[in-house]
Amino acid sequence: MKRLFIALFTLVLALLSCPPAQATRIKDLASLEGVRENQLLGYGLVIGLNGTGDDIKKSVFTKQAIANMVKRMGMGLTADVFRQMKTKNVAAVMVTAQLPAFARPGTTIDILVSSVGDASSLSGGTLLMTPLKGPDGNTYAVAQGPLAVGGIAFGGKAAKAQKNFPTAGRITGGALVERAVGYELPASGELLYQLRETDFTTAARMTEAINSQFGDGTARSLDSRSVRVQKPASYPGELVSFVADLENIDIQADGPARIVVNERTGTIVMGQDVRISTVAVSHGNLNLVISESIEVSQPNPLAAGTTVVAPTTTINAVEEEGNLVVLEMGVNISEIAKALNAIGATPRDLIAIFQAIKAAGALQGELVIL
């Protein structure tokens, strides 16, 4: 009995010490202003393809890029050679990458290579040295290396087999950072956090949690998205340590009650806070089947007459019995799902049902149709 009491007491303490089931770290809800990735873009050539590159006659920009590359290598290219060029092992590509925050020269980043011509496959190709530029026109990284393509394509004139997309590939660590983005954490210790989802309740809870951890006045909510944080003078560590401690604080995120419906795919996603007032829902289907058949009427042997073709149409209408389900006021998402599943509603039917409930004013939430 004593051991059972000790075990139960330990379990209660463990449950009390655990954070709420829906608690989320601040780092997963908000981002620090200025600490973000930057997009890079470049134009290059992929060589070494097995006859699956661009058609030089159709892709003029590929042909011009090859000519420019040859000239930079110090080799002359006459007009006749330029016109007769028929290289099929080269493809023009666009190279994209994400430059992480605080990336320093010498850091390697992943790149994505995509065909811009009529190449059928980039499998087995090697990307030549390609400068990657930012929106300001400066070169921040240089990319080069063999591609890893996750798709294959084989076939002949009459048939073709393809898996995934062989016209796009990836090079892990394929770009070398040459220039760093000039950003440093503010020396004053004043930080501005931006919530990824705008919500007044979440912003207020974030401010309250930070002040409870580091003292009153540390954080202040500016609006439903922005929270300004000032590093306390009494904090013993550096600013990086302060940010690390702050972002690991758990809070309970909040959001609007919302039902998202995608009519093209029949997908329905309901939030946990969706509520419905008392309403009765009836569901029934009318199935109409129309079938056409041809009957041939022939005269008896040696009899006067002609063969007649007579079409016959058969119409069968079946209406399923309607089921009436009453949804009580304030039911949660689990009860809504059980009630609608009980009447055999398909995803397409559920979309129409939710639209009707919203039109009746019984849906306490937002209905978003994609």
mmCIF file of N, CA, C and O in Angstrom, residues 203-300:
data_model
loop_
_atom_site.group_PDB
_atom_site.id
_atom_site.type_symbol
_atom_site.label_atom_id
_atom_site.label_comp_id
_atom_site.label_asym_id
_atom_site.label_seq_id
_atom_site.Cartn_x
_atom_site.Cartn_y
_atom_site.Cartn_z
ATOM 1 N N ALA A 203 0.008 37.299 -28.421
ATOM 2 C CA ALA A 203 0.964 38.361 -28.118
ATOM 3 C C ALA A 203 0.929 38.724 -26.633
ATOM 4 O O ALA A 203 1.983 38.930 -26.004
ATOM 5 N N ALA A 204 -0.279 38.786 -26.051
ATOM 6 C CA ALA A 204 -0.393 39.110 -24.623
ATOM 7 C C ALA A 204 0.192 38.002 -23.757
ATOM 8 O O ALA A 204 0.872 38.273 -22.751
ATOM 9 N N ARG A 205 -0.047 36.743 -24.128
ATOM 10 C CA ARG A 205 0.504 35.624 -23.354
ATOM 11 C C ARG A 205 2.026 35.582 -23.470
ATOM 12 O O ARG A 205 2.714 35.269 -22.483
ATOM 13 N N MET A 206 2.559 35.907 -24.631
ATOM 14 C CA MET A 206 4.008 35.932 -24.803
ATOM 15 C C MET A 206 4.626 37.011 -23.927
ATOM 16 O O MET A 206 5.650 36.786 -23.259
ATOM 17 N N THR A 207 4.013 38.197 -23.889
ATOM 18 C CA THR A 207 4.518 39.279 -23.046
ATOM 19 C C THR A 207 4.470 38.906 -21.566
ATOM 20 O O THR A 207 5.422 39.135 -20.817
ATOM 21 N N GLU A 208 3.366 38.291 -21.155
ATOM 22 C CA GLU A 208 3.215 37.894 -19.748
ATOM 23 C C GLU A 208 4.241 36.830 -19.357
ATOM 24 O O GLU A 208 4.831 36.888 -18.266
ATOM 25 N N ALA A 209 4.484 35.870 -20.249
ATOM 26 C CA ALA A 209 5.444 34.809 -19.932
ATOM 27 C C ALA A 209 6.870 35.362 -19.825
ATOM 28 O O ALA A 209 7.640 34.956 -18.950
ATOM 29 N N ILE A 210 7.228 36.281 -20.715
ATOM 30 C CA ILE A 210 8.583 36.854 -20.676
ATOM 31 C C ILE A 210 8.763 37.683 -19.412
ATOM 32 O O ILE A 210 9.811 37.612 -18.736
ATOM 33 N N ASN A 211 7.771 38.478 -19.054
ATOM 34 C CA ASN A 211 7.874 39.293 -17.837
ATOM 35 C C ASN A 211 7.914 38.430 -16.585
ATOM 36 O O ASN A 211 8.580 38.778 -15.601
ATOM 37 N N SER A 212 7.207 37.319 -16.595
ATOM 38 C CA SER A 212 7.254 36.416 -15.438
ATOM 39 C C SER A 212 8.624 35.771 -15.298
ATOM 40 O O SER A 212 9.071 35.480 -14.182
ATOM 41 N N GLN A 213 9.310 35.557 -16.420
ATOM 42 C CA GLN A 213 10.614 34.906 -16.386
ATOM 43 C C GLN A 213 11.740 35.879 -16.050
ATOM 44 O O GLN A 213 12.642 35.557 -15.274
ATOM 45 N N PHE A 214 11.698 37.095 -16.615
ATOM 46 C CA PHE A 214 12.817 38.027 -16.474
ATOM 47 C C PHE A 214 12.479 39.302 -15.712
ATOM 48 O O PHE A 214 13.358 40.149 -15.533
ATOM 49 N N GLY A 215 11.228 39.463 -15.287
ATOM 50 C CA GLY A 215 10.854 40.638 -14.521
ATOM 51 C C GLY A 215 9.955 41.574 -15.305
ATOM 52 O O GLY A 215 9.978 41.604 -16.542
ATOM 53 N N ASP A 216 9.155 42.356 -14.572
ATOM 54 C CA ASP A 216 8.224 43.285 -15.206
ATOM 55 C C ASP A 216 8.983 44.334 -16.019
ATOM 56 O O ASP A 216 10.052 44.810 -15.627
ATOM 57 N N GLY A 217 8.381 44.689 -17.155
ATOM 58 C CA GLY A 217 8.976 45.692 -18.017
ATOM 59 C C GLY A 217 9.935 45.139 -19.052
ATOM 60 O O GLY A 217 10.425 45.900 -19.890
ATOM 61 N N THR A 218 10.204 43.840 -19.000
ATOM 62 C CA THR A 218 11.125 43.262 -19.983
ATOM 63 C C THR A 218 10.497 43.230 -21.375
ATOM 64 O O THR A 218 11.172 43.525 -22.371
ATOM 65 N N ALA A 219 9.212 42.895 -21.463
ATOM 66 C CA ALA A 219 8.527 42.783 -22.745
ATOM 67 C C ALA A 219 7.297 43.672 -22.763
ATOM 68 O O ALA A 219 6.679 43.931 -21.727
ATOM 69 N N ARG A 220 6.955 44.127 -23.961
ATOM 70 C CA ARG A 220 5.774 44.968 -24.140
ATOM 71 C C ARG A 220 5.181 44.672 -25.507
ATOM 72 O O ARG A 220 5.895 44.683 -26.524
ATOM 73 N N SER A 221 3.870 44.399 -25.543
ATOM 74 C CA SER A 221 3.176 44.116 -26.798
ATOM 75 C C SER A 221 2.858 45.422 -27.510
ATOM 76 O O SER A 221 2.197 46.292 -26.947
ATOM 77 N N LEU A 222 3.315 45.534 -28.754
ATOM 78 C CA LEU A 222 3.037 46.729 -29.549
ATOM 79 C C LEU A 222 1.712 46.615 -30.288
ATOM 80 O O LEU A 222 0.986 47.600 -30.418
ATOM 81 N N ASP A 223 1.408 45.434 -30.777
ATOM 82 C CA ASP A 223 0.143 45.175 -31.458
ATOM 83 C C ASP A 223 -0.089 43.671 -31.451
ATOM 84 O O ASP A 223 0.541 42.946 -30.661
ATOM 85 N N SER A 224 -0.968 43.200 -32.338
ATOM 86 C CA SER A 224 -1.298 41.771 -32.358
ATOM 87 C C SER A 224 -0.198 40.916 -32.963
ATOM 88 O O SER A 224 -0.298 39.694 -32.938
ATOM 89 N N ARG A 225 0.877 41.508 -33.490
ATOM 90 C CA ARG A 225 1.949 40.744 -34.104
ATOM 91 C C ARG A 225 3.313 41.029 -33.498
ATOM 92 O O ARG A 225 4.189 40.150 -33.498
ATOM 93 N N SER A 226 3.549 42.229 -32.983
ATOM 94 C CA SER A 226 4.881 42.653 -32.555
ATOM 95 C C SER A 226 4.985 42.708 -31.042
ATOM 96 O O SER A 226 4.089 43.205 -30.364
ATOM 97 N N VAL A 227 6.109 42.187 -30.526
ATOM 98 C CA VAL A 227 6.425 42.236 -29.091
ATOM 99 C C VAL A 227 7.856 42.762 -28.953
ATOM 100 O O VAL A 227 8.790 42.164 -29.492
ATOM 101 N N ARG A 228 8.012 43.863 -28.246
ATOM 102 C CA ARG A 228 9.332 44.457 -28.045
ATOM 103 C C ARG A 228 9.903 43.967 -26.713
ATOM 104 O O ARG A 228 9.216 43.992 -25.696
ATOM 105 N N VAL A 229 11.161 43.527 -26.758
ATOM 106 C CA VAL A 229 11.817 42.946 -25.580
ATOM 107 C C VAL A 229 13.119 43.705 -25.328
ATOM 108 O O VAL A 229 13.877 43.976 -26.263
ATOM 109 N N GLN A 230 13.345 44.055 -24.065
ATOM 110 C CA GLN A 230 14.577 44.724 -23.660
ATOM 111 C C GLN A 230 15.336 43.830 -22.690
ATOM 112 O O GLN A 230 14.793 43.394 -21.682
ATOM 113 N N LYS A 231 16.587 43.555 -23.013
ATOM 114 C CA LYS A 231 17.390 42.711 -22.128
ATOM 115 C C LYS A 231 17.572 43.391 -20.779
ATOM 116 O O LYS A 231 18.020 44.548 -20.706
ATOM 117 N N PRO A 232 17.230 42.721 -19.675
ATOM 118 C CA PRO A 232 17.380 43.334 -18.345
ATOM 119 C C PRO A 232 18.854 43.590 -18.011
ATOM 120 O O PRO A 232 19.737 42.824 -18.401
ATOM 121 N N ALA A 233 19.073 44.668 -17.326
ATOM 122 C CA ALA A 233 20.450 45.000 -16.922
ATOM 123 C C ALA A 233 20.989 43.988 -15.929
ATOM 124 O O ALA A 233 22.209 43.798 -15.815
ATOM 125 N N SER A 234 20.082 43.321 -15.208
ATOM 126 C CA SER A 234 20.510 42.352 -14.199
ATOM 127 C C SER A 234 20.802 40.976 -14.776
ATOM 128 O O SER A 234 21.243 40.082 -14.042
ATOM 129 N N TYR A 235 20.552 40.779 -16.094
ATOM 130 C CA TYR A 235 20.789 39.464 -16.679
ATOM 131 C C TYR A 235 22.293 39.206 -16.731
ATOM 132 O O TYR A 235 23.062 40.029 -17.265
ATOM 133 N N PRO A 236 22.748 38.054 -16.227
ATOM 134 C CA PRO A 236 24.199 37.832 -16.108
ATOM 135 C C PRO A 236 24.893 37.485 -17.425
ATOM 136 O O PRO A 236 26.086 37.707 -17.571
ATOM 137 N N GLY A 237 24.170 36.934 -18.382
ATOM 138 C CA GLY A 237 24.806 36.447 -19.605
ATOM 139 C C GLY A 237 24.817 37.473 -20.723
ATOM 140 O O GLY A 237 24.368 38.617 -20.589
ATOM 141 N N GLU A 238 25.332 37.017 -21.878
ATOM 142 C CA GLU A 238 25.375 37.858 -23.053
ATOM 143 C C GLU A 238 24.000 37.881 -23.731
ATOM 144 O O GLU A 238 23.062 37.181 -23.331
ATOM 145 N N LEU A 239 23.895 38.704 -24.794
ATOM 146 C CA LEU A 239 22.630 38.840 -25.496
ATOM 147 C C LEU A 239 22.218 37.527 -26.161
ATOM 148 O O LEU A 239 21.035 37.189 -26.196
ATOM 149 N N VAL A 240 23.186 36.763 -26.680
ATOM 150 C CA VAL A 240 22.864 35.482 -27.308
ATOM 151 C C VAL A 240 22.265 34.519 -26.286
ATOM 152 O O VAL A 240 21.290 33.812 -26.574
ATOM 153 N N SER A 241 22.809 34.482 -25.100
ATOM 154 C CA SER A 241 22.265 33.624 -24.044
ATOM 155 C C SER A 241 20.869 34.073 -23.643
ATOM 156 O O SER A 241 19.984 33.239 -23.379
ATOM 157 N N PHE A 242 20.657 35.382 -23.604
ATOM 158 C CA PHE A 242 19.332 35.901 -23.268
ATOM 159 C C PHE A 242 18.294 35.484 -24.308
ATOM 160 O O PHE A 242 17.186 35.053 -23.967
ATOM 161 N N VAL A 243 18.669 35.599 -25.589
ATOM 162 C CA VAL A 243 17.746 35.192 -26.658
ATOM 163 C C VAL A 243 17.451 33.699 -26.578
ATOM 164 O O VAL A 243 16.312 33.268 -26.759
ATOM 165 N N ALA A 244 18.465 32.893 -26.290
ATOM 166 C CA ALA A 244 18.257 31.448 -26.182
ATOM 167 C C ALA A 244 17.311 31.108 -25.044
ATOM 168 O O ALA A 244 16.419 30.256 -25.188
ATOM 169 N N ASP A 245 17.482 31.756 -23.874
ATOM 170 C CA ASP A 245 16.583 31.504 -22.740
ATOM 171 C C ASP A 245 15.169 31.984 -23.041
ATOM 172 O O ASP A 245 14.186 31.341 -22.657
ATOM 173 N N LEU A 246 15.075 33.116 -23.727
ATOM 174 C CA LEU A 246 13.758 33.681 -24.022
ATOM 175 C C LEU A 246 12.982 32.797 -24.989
ATOM 176 O O LEU A 246 11.790 32.541 -24.793
ATOM 177 N N GLU A 247 13.640 32.310 -26.034
ATOM 178 C CA GLU A 247 12.933 31.553 -27.057
ATOM 179 C C GLU A 247 12.508 30.166 -26.600
ATOM 180 O O GLU A 247 11.699 29.532 -27.266
ATOM 181 N N ASN A 248 13.032 29.694 -25.495
ATOM 182 C CA ASN A 248 12.648 28.372 -24.985
ATOM 183 C C ASN A 248 11.553 28.448 -23.935
ATOM 184 O O ASN A 248 11.220 27.437 -23.311
ATOM 185 N N ILE A 249 10.975 29.628 -23.731
ATOM 186 C CA ILE A 249 9.835 29.762 -22.831
ATOM 187 C C ILE A 249 8.598 29.186 -23.507
ATOM 188 O O ILE A 249 8.334 29.460 -24.684
ATOM 189 N N ASP A 250 7.830 28.390 -22.776
ATOM 190 C CA ASP A 250 6.622 27.774 -23.323
ATOM 191 C C ASP A 250 5.410 28.654 -23.061
ATOM 192 O O ASP A 250 5.201 29.137 -21.941
ATOM 193 N N ILE A 251 4.606 28.870 -24.093
ATOM 194 C CA ILE A 251 3.339 29.578 -23.958
ATOM 195 C C ILE A 251 2.274 28.804 -24.721
ATOM 196 O O ILE A 251 2.583 27.940 -25.553
ATOM 197 N N GLN A 252 1.023 29.118 -24.443
ATOM 198 C CA GLN A 252 -0.089 28.474 -25.136
ATOM 199 C C GLN A 252 -0.578 29.402 -26.234
ATOM 200 O O GLN A 252 -1.116 30.477 -25.969
ATOM 201 N N ALA A 253 -0.374 28.993 -27.468
ATOM 202 C CA ALA A 253 -0.789 29.818 -28.602
ATOM 203 C C ALA A 253 -2.298 29.780 -28.767
ATOM 204 O O ALA A 253 -2.963 28.802 -28.415
ATOM 205 N N ASP A 254 -2.837 30.865 -29.291
ATOM 206 C CA ASP A 254 -4.269 30.951 -29.534
ATOM 207 C C ASP A 254 -4.490 31.374 -30.983
ATOM 208 O O ASP A 254 -3.563 31.826 -31.665
ATOM 209 N N GLY A 255 -5.693 31.215 -31.447
ATOM 210 C CA GLY A 255 -6.012 31.575 -32.822
ATOM 211 C C GLY A 255 -7.506 31.567 -33.030
ATOM 212 O O GLY A 255 -8.270 31.091 -32.180
ATOM 213 N N PRO A 256 -7.957 32.105 -34.160
ATOM 214 C CA PRO A 256 -9.397 32.148 -34.429
ATOM 215 C C PRO A 256 -9.967 30.772 -34.732
ATOM 216 O O PRO A 256 -9.262 29.883 -35.217
ATOM 217 N N ALA A 257 -11.246 30.606 -34.427
ATOM 218 C CA ALA A 257 -11.943 29.371 -34.802
ATOM 219 C C ALA A 257 -12.177 29.399 -36.301
ATOM 220 O O ALA A 257 -12.812 30.307 -36.835
ATOM 221 N N ARG A 258 -11.661 28.392 -36.980
ATOM 222 C CA ARG A 258 -11.667 28.446 -38.433
ATOM 223 C C ARG A 258 -11.834 27.049 -39.022
ATOM 224 O O ARG A 258 -11.261 26.087 -38.524
ATOM 225 N N ILE A 259 -12.618 26.974 -40.097
ATOM 226 C CA ILE A 259 -12.748 25.759 -40.909
ATOM 227 C C ILE A 259 -12.238 26.096 -42.302
ATOM 228 O O ILE A 259 -12.732 27.022 -42.943
ATOM 229 N N VAL A 260 -11.239 25.355 -42.757
ATOM 230 C CA VAL A 260 -10.650 25.576 -44.076
ATOM 231 C C VAL A 260 -11.102 24.451 -45.000
ATOM 232 O O VAL A 260 -10.947 23.276 -44.672
ATOM 233 N N VAL A 261 -11.669 24.838 -46.133
ATOM 234 C CA VAL A 261 -12.240 23.878 -47.078
ATOM 235 C C VAL A 261 -11.566 24.069 -48.428
ATOM 236 O O VAL A 261 -11.458 25.197 -48.928
ATOM 237 N N ASN A 262 -11.080 22.976 -49.002
ATOM 238 C CA ASN A 262 -10.533 22.985 -50.359
ATOM 239 C C ASN A 262 -11.484 22.188 -51.243
ATOM 240 O O ASN A 262 -11.516 20.962 -51.199
ATOM 241 N N GLU A 263 -12.280 22.897 -52.033
ATOM 242 C CA GLU A 263 -13.288 22.223 -52.853
ATOM 243 C C GLU A 263 -12.668 21.400 -53.975
ATOM 244 O O GLU A 263 -13.257 20.417 -54.426
ATOM 245 N N ARG A 264 -11.473 21.771 -54.436
ATOM 246 C CA ARG A 264 -10.857 21.037 -55.543
ATOM 247 C C ARG A 264 -10.429 19.638 -55.123
ATOM 248 O O ARG A 264 -10.512 18.694 -55.902
ATOM 249 N N THR A 265 -9.941 19.510 -53.900
ATOM 250 C CA THR A 265 -9.453 18.207 -53.428
ATOM 251 C C THR A 265 -10.391 17.544 -52.427
ATOM 252 O O THR A 265 -10.171 16.392 -52.065
ATOM 253 N N GLY A 266 -11.390 18.266 -51.953
ATOM 254 C CA GLY A 266 -12.292 17.709 -50.958
ATOM 255 C C GLY A 266 -11.696 17.635 -49.565
ATOM 256 O O GLY A 266 -12.143 16.847 -48.733
ATOM 257 N N THR A 267 -10.701 18.470 -49.280
ATOM 258 C CA THR A 267 -10.032 18.471 -47.981
ATOM 259 C C THR A 267 -10.717 19.447 -47.036
ATOM 260 O O THR A 267 -11.022 20.578 -47.426
ATOM 261 N N ILE A 268 -10.912 19.003 -45.785
ATOM 262 C CA ILE A 268 -11.539 19.837 -44.761
ATOM 263 C C ILE A 268 -10.672 19.795 -43.513
ATOM 264 O O ILE A 268 -10.321 18.715 -43.029
ATOM 265 N N VAL A 269 -10.316 20.960 -42.994
ATOM 266 C CA VAL A 269 -9.529 21.059 -41.767
ATOM 267 C C VAL A 269 -10.280 21.968 -40.806
ATOM 268 O O VAL A 269 -10.601 23.114 -41.150
ATOM 269 N N MET A 270 -10.547 21.453 -39.595
ATOM 270 C CA MET A 270 -11.277 22.216 -38.589
ATOM 271 C C MET A 270 -10.396 22.451 -37.375
ATOM 272 O O MET A 270 -9.720 21.538 -36.901
ATOM 273 N N GLY A 271 -10.417 23.678 -36.872
ATOM 274 C CA GLY A 271 -9.692 23.995 -35.653
ATOM 275 C C GLY A 271 -10.429 23.499 -34.434
ATOM 276 O O GLY A 271 -11.649 23.262 -34.454
ATOM 277 N N GLN A 272 -9.686 23.379 -33.321
ATOM 278 C CA GLN A 272 -10.287 22.812 -32.113
ATOM 279 C C GLN A 272 -11.303 23.739 -31.458
ATOM 280 O O GLN A 272 -12.152 23.289 -30.685
ATOM 281 N N ASP A 273 -11.254 25.048 -31.763
ATOM 282 C CA ASP A 273 -12.156 26.003 -31.124
ATOM 283 C C ASP A 273 -13.446 26.223 -31.901
ATOM 284 O O ASP A 273 -14.242 27.088 -31.533
ATOM 285 N N VAL A 274 -13.658 25.482 -32.957
ATOM 286 C CA VAL A 274 -14.879 25.641 -33.743
ATOM 287 C C VAL A 274 -16.075 25.159 -32.931
ATOM 288 O O VAL A 274 -16.062 24.062 -32.382
ATOM 289 N N ARG A 275 -17.097 25.970 -32.853
ATOM 290 C CA ARG A 275 -18.320 25.624 -32.129
ATOM 291 C C ARG A 275 -19.519 25.845 -33.028
ATOM 292 O O ARG A 275 -19.494 26.694 -33.928
ATOM 293 N N ILE A 276 -20.592 25.077 -32.779
ATOM 294 C CA ILE A 276 -21.808 25.170 -33.573
ATOM 295 C C ILE A 276 -22.993 25.330 -32.637
ATOM 296 O O ILE A 276 -23.103 24.625 -31.626
ATOM 297 N N SER A 277 -23.876 26.291 -32.966
ATOM 298 C CA SER A 277 -25.114 26.450 -32.205
ATOM 299 C C SER A 277 -26.059 25.293 -32.533
ATOM 300 O O SER A 277 -25.836 24.524 -33.485
ATOM 301 N N THR A 278 -27.112 25.163 -31.750
ATOM 302 C CA THR A 278 -28.052 24.062 -31.953
ATOM 303 C C THR A 278 -28.643 24.130 -33.350
ATOM 304 O O THR A 278 -29.221 25.141 -33.758
ATOM 305 N N VAL A 279 -28.464 23.064 -34.109
ATOM 306 C CA VAL A 279 -28.931 23.033 -35.485
ATOM 307 C C VAL A 279 -29.219 21.586 -35.867
ATOM 308 O O VAL A 279 -28.609 20.655 -35.345
ATOM 309 N N ALA A 280 -30.185 21.403 -36.759
ATOM 310 C CA ALA A 280 -30.527 20.078 -37.275
ATOM 311 C C ALA A 280 -30.018 19.960 -38.696
ATOM 312 O O ALA A 280 -30.223 20.858 -39.523
ATOM 313 N N VAL A 281 -29.351 18.843 -38.978
ATOM 314 C CA VAL A 281 -28.753 18.613 -40.297
ATOM 315 C C VAL A 281 -29.372 17.359 -40.889
ATOM 316 O O VAL A 281 -29.384 16.296 -40.261
ATOM 317 N N SER A 282 -29.885 17.484 -42.114
ATOM 318 C CA SER A 282 -30.440 16.349 -42.838
ATOM 319 C C SER A 282 -29.579 16.100 -44.058
ATOM 320 O O SER A 282 -29.154 17.039 -44.742
ATOM 321 N N HIS A 283 -29.347 14.830 -44.334
ATOM 322 C CA HIS A 283 -28.469 14.468 -45.452
ATOM 323 C C HIS A 283 -29.108 13.351 -46.250
ATOM 324 O O HIS A 283 -29.601 12.371 -45.704
ATOM 325 N N GLY A 284 -29.166 13.507 -47.557
ATOM 326 C CA GLY A 284 -29.708 12.477 -48.433
ATOM 327 C C GLY A 284 -29.199 12.684 -49.836
ATOM 328 O O GLY A 284 -28.917 13.813 -50.253
ATOM 329 N N ASN A 285 -29.080 11.612 -50.596
ATOM 330 C CA ASN A 285 -28.559 11.676 -51.956
ATOM 331 C C ASN A 285 -29.603 11.167 -52.939
ATOM 332 O O ASN A 285 -30.352 10.228 -52.651
ATOM 333 N N LEU A 286 -29.623 11.819 -54.102
ATOM 334 C CA LEU A 286 -30.474 11.373 -55.202
ATOM 335 C C LEU A 286 -29.569 10.858 -56.313
ATOM 336 O O LEU A 286 -28.791 11.617 -56.895
ATOM 337 N N ASN A 287 -29.652 9.569 -56.595
ATOM 338 C CA ASN A 287 -28.849 8.950 -57.639
ATOM 339 C C ASN A 287 -29.714 8.712 -58.870
ATOM 340 O O ASN A 287 -30.738 8.025 -58.805
ATOM 341 N N LEU A 288 -29.336 9.275 -59.986
ATOM 342 C CA LEU A 288 -30.076 9.144 -61.228
ATOM 343 C C LEU A 288 -29.196 8.409 -62.234
ATOM 344 O O LEU A 288 -28.138 8.900 -62.621
ATOM 345 N N VAL A 289 -29.635 7.221 -62.676
ATOM 346 C CA VAL A 289 -28.882 6.388 -63.598
ATOM 347 C C VAL A 289 -29.640 6.308 -64.913
ATOM 348 O O VAL A 289 -30.799 5.861 -64.945
ATOM 349 N N ILE A 290 -28.999 6.737 -65.998
ATOM 350 C CA ILE A 290 -29.607 6.699 -67.328
ATOM 351 C C ILE A 290 -28.765 5.776 -68.198
ATOM 352 O O ILE A 290 -27.558 6.003 -68.351
ATOM 353 N N SER A 291 -29.364 4.762 -68.751
ATOM 354 C CA SER A 291 -28.644 3.809 -69.593
ATOM 355 C C SER A 291 -29.307 3.746 -70.966
ATOM 356 O O SER A 291 -30.534 3.782 -71.090
ATOM 357 N N GLU A 292 -28.452 3.696 -71.981
ATOM 358 C CA GLU A 292 -28.917 3.612 -73.362
ATOM 359 C C GLU A 292 -28.582 2.228 -73.931
ATOM 360 O O GLU A 292 -27.490 1.707 -73.716
ATOM 361 N N SER A 293 -29.524 1.646 -74.695
ATOM 362 C CA SER A 293 -29.304 0.363 -75.358
ATOM 363 C C SER A 293 -29.932 0.405 -76.751
ATOM 364 O O SER A 293 -30.851 1.202 -77.002
ATOM 365 N N ILE A 294 -29.420 -0.435 -77.619
ATOM 366 C CA ILE A 294 -29.904 -0.490 -79.005
ATOM 367 C C ILE A 294 -30.553 -1.859 -79.252
ATOM 368 O O ILE A 294 -29.942 -2.903 -78.983
ATOM 369 N N GLU A 295 -31.779 -1.841 -79.767
ATOM 370 C CA GLU A 295 -32.481 -3.060 -80.137
ATOM 371 C C GLU A 295 -32.682 -3.088 -81.655
ATOM 372 O O GLU A 295 -33.050 -2.070 -82.258
ATOM 373 N N VAL A 296 -32.436 -4.236 -82.240
ATOM 374 C CA VAL A 296 -32.562 -4.404 -83.694
ATOM 375 C C VAL A 296 -33.780 -5.281 -83.991
ATOM 376 O O VAL A 296 -33.906 -6.399 -83.465
ATOM 377 N N SER A 297 -34.682 -4.769 -84.831
ATOM 378 C CA SER A 297 -35.894 -5.508 -85.222
ATOM 379 C C SER A 297 -35.768 -5.920 -86.689
ATOM 380 O O SER A 297 -35.630 -5.058 -87.571
ATOM 381 N N GLN A 298 -35.786 -7.232 -86.942
ATOM 382 C CA GLN A 298 -35.651 -7.759 -88.298
ATOM 383 C C GLN A 298 -36.935 -8.472 -88.722
ATOM 384 O O GLN A 298 -37.582 -9.141 -87.903
ATOM 385 N N PRO A 299 -37.300 -8.369 -89.984
ATOM 386 C CA PRO A 299 -38.503 -9.074 -90.459
ATOM 387 C C PRO A 299 -38.252 -10.575 -90.604
ATOM 388 O O PRO A 299 -37.109 -11.025 -90.607
ATOM 389 N N ASN A 300 -39.350 -11.347 -90.683
ATOM 390 C CA ASN A 300 -39.226 -12.786 -90.859
ATOM 391 C C ASN A 300 -38.635 -13.107 -92.235
ATOM 392 O O ASN A 300 -38.710 -12.298 -93.173
#
